[in-house]
Every structure is written in C-alpha cells, then in structure tokens.
PDB file of C-alpha atoms in Angstrom:
ATOM      1  CA  MET O   1      35.656 -23.345 -31.511  1.00 52.00           C
ATOM      2  CA  MET O   2      33.654 -20.674 -30.021  1.00 51.00           C
ATOM      3  CA  SER O   3      34.046 -17.497 -30.832  1.00 55.00           C
ATOM      4  CA  ILE O   4      35.536 -14.903 -28.758  1.00 52.00           C
ATOM      5  CA  ARG O   5      31.512 -12.959 -28.456  1.00 54.00           C
ATOM      6  CA  ARG O   6      30.332 -16.127 -27.748  1.00 51.00           C
ATOM      7  CA  LEU O   7      32.637 -16.770 -24.947  1.00 43.00           C
ATOM      8  CA  ALA O   8      32.400 -12.587 -23.311  1.00 45.00           C
ATOM      9  CA  ALA O   9      28.380 -13.396 -23.503  1.00 46.00           C
ATOM     10  CA  LEU O  10      28.231 -16.378 -21.909  1.00 44.00           C
ATOM     11  CA  THR O  11      29.989 -15.286 -19.186  1.00 45.00           C
ATOM     12  CA  LEU O  12      28.914 -11.753 -18.940  1.00 43.00           C
ATOM     13  CA  LEU O  13      26.053 -14.964 -17.921  1.00 42.00           C
ATOM     14  CA  ALA O  14      27.328 -16.461 -15.591  1.00 44.00           C
ATOM     15  CA  THR O  15      28.061 -13.433 -13.627  1.00 41.00           C
ATOM     16  CA  ALA O  16      24.978 -12.781 -13.697  1.00 43.00           C
ATOM     17  CA  VAL O  17      23.277 -14.589 -12.366  1.00 41.00           C
ATOM     18  CA  ALA O  18      25.367 -16.471  -9.829  1.00 40.00           C
ATOM     19  CA  ALA O  19      25.571 -12.565  -8.392  1.00 40.00           C
ATOM     20  CA  PRO O  20      23.653 -11.908  -5.069  1.00 40.00           C
ATOM     21  CA  ALA O  21      21.107  -9.392  -6.679  1.00 38.00           C
ATOM     22  CA  ALA O  22      21.344  -5.854  -4.774  1.00 37.00           C
ATOM     23  CA  PRO O  23      19.617  -5.521  -1.864  1.00 42.00           C
ATOM     24  CA  ARG O  24      16.900  -3.477  -2.272  1.00 55.00           C
ATOM     25  CA  ALA O  25      17.568   0.324  -0.176  1.00 64.00           C
ATOM     26  CA  LYS O  26      15.580   0.588   2.805  1.00 82.00           C
ATOM     27  CA  VAL O  27      12.969   3.349   3.180  1.00 88.00           C
ATOM     28  CA  VAL O  28      12.505   4.847   6.286  1.00 92.00           C
ATOM     29  CA  ALA O  29       9.371   6.504   7.768  1.00 93.00           C
ATOM     30  CA  PRO O  30       9.317   9.616   8.566  1.00 92.00           C
ATOM     31  CA  HIS O  31       9.318  10.699  12.378  1.00 94.00           C
ATOM     32  CA  VAL O  32       5.356  10.867  13.132  1.00 95.00           C
ATOM     33  CA  ASN O  33       5.283  14.023  16.081  1.00 93.00           C
ATOM     34  CA  THR O  34       1.704  12.514  16.883  1.00 93.00           C
ATOM     35  CA  THR O  35       2.213  10.280  19.810  1.00 92.00           C
ATOM     36  CA  SER O  36      -1.220   9.147  20.499  1.00 94.00           C
ATOM     37  CA  PHE O  37      -4.561   8.318  17.856  1.00 96.00           C
ATOM     38  CA  ASP O  38      -5.369  10.283  20.921  1.00 95.00           C
ATOM     39  CA  LYS O  39      -4.171  13.322  19.284  1.00 95.00           C
ATOM     40  CA  LEU O  40      -4.493  13.412  15.918  1.00 96.00           C
ATOM     41  CA  PRO O  41      -7.837  15.764  14.453  1.00 95.00           C
ATOM     42  CA  GLN O  42     -10.405  15.278  14.986  1.00 96.00           C
ATOM     43  CA  PRO O  43     -13.285  13.983  14.350  1.00 96.00           C
ATOM     44  CA  LEU O  44     -11.681  11.424  12.917  1.00 97.00           C
ATOM     45  CA  PRO O  45     -11.644  11.421   8.451  1.00 97.00           C
ATOM     46  CA  LEU O  46     -14.315   9.750   5.967  1.00 97.00           C
ATOM     47  CA  PRO O  47     -12.054   8.273   3.675  1.00 97.00           C
ATOM     48  CA  TYR O  48     -14.442   5.987   1.948  1.00 98.00           C
ATOM     49  CA  ASN O  49     -17.258   7.172  -0.626  1.00 96.00           C
ATOM     50  CA  GLU O  50     -19.939   5.075  -0.927  1.00 94.00           C
ATOM     51  CA  SER O  51     -20.729   6.202  -4.061  1.00 95.00           C
ATOM     52  CA  ALA O  52     -18.550   6.326  -6.095  1.00 96.00           C
ATOM     53  CA  ASN O  53     -17.332   2.603  -8.733  1.00 98.00           C
ATOM     54  CA  ALA O  54     -14.441   1.350  -7.373  1.00 98.00           C
ATOM     55  CA  ASN O  55     -13.259  -0.279  -9.946  1.00 98.00           C
ATOM     56  CA  ALA O  56     -13.266   2.602 -12.376  1.00 98.00           C
ATOM     57  CA  GLN O  57     -11.770   4.481  -9.127  1.00 98.00           C
ATOM     58  CA  VAL O  58      -8.773   1.621  -9.380  1.00 98.00           C
ATOM     59  CA  ALA O  59      -8.526   2.174 -13.152  1.00 98.00           C
ATOM     60  CA  ALA O  60      -8.416   5.392 -12.144  1.00 98.00           C
ATOM     61  CA  ALA O  61      -4.991   5.585  -9.622  1.00 98.00           C
ATOM     62  CA  ARG O  62      -3.326   2.730 -11.146  1.00 98.00           C
ATOM     63  CA  ALA O  63      -2.886   5.483 -14.085  1.00 98.00           C
ATOM     64  CA  ARG O  64      -1.974   8.140 -12.483  1.00 98.00           C
ATOM     65  CA  ALA O  65       0.581   5.166 -10.525  1.00 98.00           C
ATOM     66  CA  LEU O  66       2.390   4.650 -13.951  1.00 98.00           C
ATOM     67  CA  LYS O  67       2.533   7.611 -14.923  1.00 98.00           C
ATOM     68  CA  THR O  68       4.596   8.834 -11.680  1.00 97.00           C
ATOM     69  CA  HIS O  69       6.649   5.989 -11.012  1.00 97.00           C
ATOM     70  CA  LYS O  70       5.156   5.344  -7.326  1.00 98.00           C
ATOM     71  CA  ARG O  71       2.782   2.317  -6.138  1.00 98.00           C
ATOM     72  CA  LEU O  72       0.139   1.993  -5.365  1.00 98.00           C
ATOM     73  CA  LEU O  73      -1.809   1.574  -2.478  1.00 98.00           C
ATOM     74  CA  ILE O  74      -5.627   0.274  -2.749  1.00 98.00           C
ATOM     75  CA  ASP O  75      -6.898   0.650   1.396  1.00 98.00           C
ATOM     76  CA  LEU O  76     -10.328  -1.633   1.374  1.00 98.00           C
ATOM     77  CA  GLY O  77     -12.544   0.014   4.293  1.00 98.00           C
ATOM     78  CA  GLY O  78     -16.020   1.863   5.413  1.00 98.00           C
ATOM     79  CA  ASN O  79     -16.506   4.772   7.281  1.00 98.00           C
ATOM     80  CA  TRP O  80     -17.871   2.194   9.647  1.00 97.00           C
ATOM     81  CA  CYS O  81     -14.778   1.141  10.390  1.00 98.00           C
ATOM     82  CA  LEU O  82     -12.718   2.727  14.158  1.00 97.00           C
ATOM     83  CA  ASP O  83      -9.182   1.181  12.442  1.00 98.00           C
ATOM     84  CA  CYS O  84     -10.173   2.463   8.905  1.00 98.00           C
ATOM     85  CA  ARG O  85     -10.734   6.459   9.897  1.00 98.00           C
ATOM     86  CA  LEU O  86      -6.839   6.096  12.694  1.00 98.00           C
ATOM     87  CA  LEU O  87      -5.779   4.869   9.277  1.00 98.00           C
ATOM     88  CA  ALA O  88      -6.533   7.900   7.136  1.00 98.00           C
ATOM     89  CA  GLY O  89      -6.279  10.961   9.679  1.00 97.00           C
ATOM     90  CA  THR O  90      -2.497   9.249  10.777  1.00 97.00           C
ATOM     91  CA  ILE O  91      -2.310   9.522   6.646  1.00 97.00           C
ATOM     92  CA  ASP O  92      -3.126  12.959   6.953  1.00 97.00           C
ATOM     93  CA  LEU O  93      -0.674  14.112   9.746  1.00 97.00           C
ATOM     94  CA  PRO O  94       1.731  16.733   7.475  1.00 96.00           C
ATOM     95  CA  GLU O  95       4.061  14.806   8.551  1.00 96.00           C
ATOM     96  CA  MET O  96       3.011  11.148   6.809  1.00 97.00           C
ATOM     97  CA  LYS O  97       0.705  13.297   4.154  1.00 97.00           C
ATOM     98  CA  ARG O  98       3.774  13.767   2.341  1.00 97.00           C
ATOM     99  CA  PHE O  99       6.095  10.735   2.364  1.00 97.00           C
ATOM    100  CA  VAL O 100       2.569   8.641   1.155  1.00 98.00           C
ATOM    101  CA  ASP O 101       2.130  10.953  -1.459  1.00 97.00           C
ATOM    102  CA  SER O 102       6.013  10.963  -2.737  1.00 97.00           C
ATOM    103  CA  LYS O 103       5.303   7.220  -2.574  1.00 97.00           C
ATOM    104  CA  PHE O 104       2.397   6.038  -2.927  1.00 98.00           C
ATOM    105  CA  VAL O 105      -0.778   6.777  -5.043  1.00 98.00           C
ATOM    106  CA  VAL O 106      -3.455   5.780  -2.567  1.00 98.00           C
ATOM    107  CA  VAL O 107      -7.572   4.705  -3.537  1.00 98.00           C
ATOM    108  CA  THR O 108      -9.527   4.107  -1.219  1.00 98.00           C
ATOM    109  CA  VAL O 109     -12.311   1.628  -1.975  1.00 98.00           C
ATOM    110  CA  ASP O 110     -15.874   1.566   0.313  1.00 98.00           C
ATOM    111  CA  ILE O 111     -16.446  -2.293   1.041  1.00 97.00           C
ATOM    112  CA  GLY O 112     -20.366  -2.325   3.052  1.00 96.00           C
ATOM    113  CA  ARG O 113     -20.515  -4.428   5.068  1.00 95.00           C
ATOM    114  CA  PHE O 114     -17.824  -6.568   3.249  1.00 96.00           C
ATOM    115  CA  ASP O 115     -20.563  -7.056   0.999  1.00 96.00           C
ATOM    116  CA  LYS O 116     -20.094  -4.722  -2.028  1.00 96.00           C
ATOM    117  CA  ASN O 117     -16.453  -4.420  -4.244  1.00 97.00           C
ATOM    118  CA  GLY O 118     -15.255  -7.609  -3.553  1.00 96.00           C
ATOM    119  CA  GLN O 119     -13.969  -7.595  -6.448  1.00 97.00           C
ATOM    120  CA  ILE O 120     -11.097  -5.013  -6.329  1.00 98.00           C
ATOM    121  CA  ALA O 121      -9.587  -7.832  -3.534  1.00 97.00           C
ATOM    122  CA  ALA O 122     -10.533 -10.652  -6.042  1.00 97.00           C
ATOM    123  CA  GLY O 123      -8.514  -9.415  -8.538  1.00 97.00           C
ATOM    124  CA  TYR O 124      -5.938  -9.166  -6.980  1.00 97.00           C
ATOM    125  CA  GLY O 125      -5.622 -13.007  -5.570  1.00 96.00           C
ATOM    126  CA  ILE O 126      -7.720 -12.440  -2.271  1.00 95.00           C
ATOM    127  CA  LYS O 127     -10.159 -15.247  -1.299  1.00 92.00           C
ATOM    128  CA  GLY O 128     -13.249 -14.785  -0.456  1.00 90.00           C
ATOM    129  CA  ARG O 129     -14.381 -12.571   2.132  1.00 92.00           C
ATOM    130  CA  LEU O 130     -11.608 -10.689   3.729  1.00 94.00           C
ATOM    131  CA  LYS O 131      -9.962 -11.403   6.736  1.00 94.00           C
ATOM    132  CA  GLY O 132     -10.477  -7.519   8.483  1.00 96.00           C
ATOM    133  CA  VAL O 133     -10.242  -3.562   6.920  1.00 98.00           C
ATOM    134  CA  PRO O 134      -8.356  -1.886   6.256  1.00 98.00           C
ATOM    135  CA  ALA O 135      -7.648  -4.156   3.921  1.00 98.00           C
ATOM    136  CA  VAL O 136      -3.473  -2.517   2.185  1.00 98.00           C
ATOM    137  CA  LEU O 137      -3.336  -4.041  -0.960  1.00 98.00           C
ATOM    138  CA  VAL O 138       0.603  -2.141  -2.601  1.00 98.00           C
ATOM    139  CA  VAL O 139       0.611  -2.945  -5.750  1.00 98.00           C
ATOM    140  CA  ASP O 140       3.214  -2.208  -8.484  1.00 98.00           C
ATOM    141  CA  PRO O 141       0.729  -1.101 -11.423  1.00 98.00           C
ATOM    142  CA  ARG O 142       3.727  -1.944 -13.802  1.00 97.00           C
ATOM    143  CA  THR O 143       3.163  -6.056 -13.625  1.00 97.00           C
ATOM    144  CA  ASN O 144      -0.387  -4.790 -11.525  1.00 97.00           C
ATOM    145  CA  LYS O 145       1.593  -7.686  -8.442  1.00 97.00           C
ATOM    146  CA  LEU O 146       0.543  -7.505  -5.409  1.00 98.00           C
ATOM    147  CA  LEU O 147       3.828  -7.476  -3.217  1.00 98.00           C
ATOM    148  CA  ASN O 148       1.973  -7.196   0.353  1.00 97.00           C
ATOM    149  CA  ALA O 149       0.859 -10.235  -0.266  1.00 96.00           C
ATOM    150  CA  GLY O 150      -0.517 -12.212   2.811  1.00 96.00           C
ATOM    151  CA  HIS O 151       0.427  -9.173   5.233  1.00 97.00           C
ATOM    152  CA  GLU O 152      -3.165  -6.999   3.658  1.00 97.00           C
ATOM    153  CA  THR O 153      -5.199  -7.108   6.805  1.00 97.00           C
ATOM    154  CA  GLU O 154      -1.903  -6.793   9.390  1.00 97.00           C
ATOM    155  CA  LEU O 155      -3.529  -2.865   9.726  1.00 97.00           C
ATOM    156  CA  ALA O 156      -6.424  -4.894  11.205  1.00 97.00           C
ATOM    157  CA  ASP O 157      -6.033  -3.983  14.734  1.00 96.00           C
ATOM    158  CA  ALA O 158      -4.862  -0.349  13.502  1.00 96.00           C
ATOM    159  CA  ARG O 159      -5.125   0.734  17.183  1.00 95.00           C
ATOM    160  CA  SER O 160      -3.083  -0.978  19.213  1.00 96.00           C
ATOM    161  CA  MET O 161       0.255   0.250  16.859  1.00 96.00           C
ATOM    162  CA  GLY O 162      -0.065   4.047  16.973  1.00 95.00           C
ATOM    163  CA  PRO O 163       0.843   6.359  14.404  1.00 97.00           C
ATOM    164  CA  GLN O 164       3.966   5.541  14.363  1.00 97.00           C
ATOM    165  CA  ALA O 165       3.981   1.983  13.993  1.00 97.00           C
ATOM    166  CA  LEU O 166       1.618   2.389  11.338  1.00 97.00           C
ATOM    167  CA  ALA O 167       4.568   4.668   9.492  1.00 97.00           C
ATOM    168  CA  ASP O 168       6.433   1.926  10.490  1.00 97.00           C
ATOM    169  CA  TRP O 169       4.812  -0.651   8.071  1.00 97.00           C
ATOM    170  CA  LEU O 170       3.242   1.267   5.724  1.00 97.00           C
ATOM    171  CA  ALA O 171       7.295   2.184   4.778  1.00 96.00           C
ATOM    172  CA  LYS O 172       8.077  -1.667   4.292  1.00 96.00           C
ATOM    173  CA  TRP O 173       6.252  -1.561   1.031  1.00 96.00           C
ATOM    174  CA  ALA O 174       7.069   2.098  -0.505  1.00 94.00           C
ATOM    175  CA  ALA O 175       9.687   1.568  -3.388  1.00 77.00           C
TER     176      ALA O 175
END
C-alpha cells in the first residue's frame, strides 16, 4: 500500500512533468530614435582594445554578470570592421545603452585579422575560424553555456540591418 506522502509526491511530480513550461516573457527592444547608420555620432567607436588580455577580460565580465544577474555578451571583432563599429555605435546610443546595460554585461574582444583570441570562441564550442564579425556570443554566466549557438555571426552584415534591427536582435537574447 502506498503512503499518502508518497502518493502526493508522485502526483506532484506527474503534474510538473505533464504541465507545459511557462513561456519566457518576450523582451521588447527599445525604440531606436536613430533611423539609419548615417545618423550615428561620428567618428564611430573603436571598441576593441588590441593589447588587452582577452581571457582576463571575459573572466572579469562573467564575474560581473553573475553578481548582477545579467547575461554575458561577448562581442568578438576588430576596429578595422565597419559592421563591428556600427554595432558599437548603435549600442552607444542613449536608449540602447540603457537597455543593454540593464540586460547584459558586455565585453569586447579583439580578434585581430581572425588570428587572435580564437580560444574565446573555441571555449564556447565554435570550431575553426569565425564565419564573420562581429560575432556576438550570448552566455548564461551561471552555466557558462552559449545561449545563441548557431546565431553568433548574424550581425556580421550589420550594415544591411539598421539600428532598430540591431536592437531587435539583441532583445531576442535578453533575459
């Protein structure tokens, strides 16, 4: 004969397994007042520190993300890359900066001419040379798991998207 406690525990377990997971609330991107990249403040930012220790940068950013309960956003690129600089310029817009700062801890990692800091992408399961830059890795800092696997290089042609499309893309990965 099954005890009432055991029956209650099994019923609770069956309910939890059978019940569909609650859908994750969709994060809405901020409205970006700048309608085209031509209207971004000039000169565009140079966001990548070519002499920084990438491993230390990412470790420190992950620690901040853990502490603040935000996602880690690793931006892999180079100052030579227009699409990388457009992303940085869009993130620097006041409405985007508030949004990004509330959802992510951002770290920029210089990849040189695809010949530096490849270990960062490799640490998240990305094999070989990146298919383009910027390569944006969205990471859960608790598990250190890449959340946007297969979508890392979707901003590599940022210039064809526009500022609002970049905001919308980032919102897809915000917690």
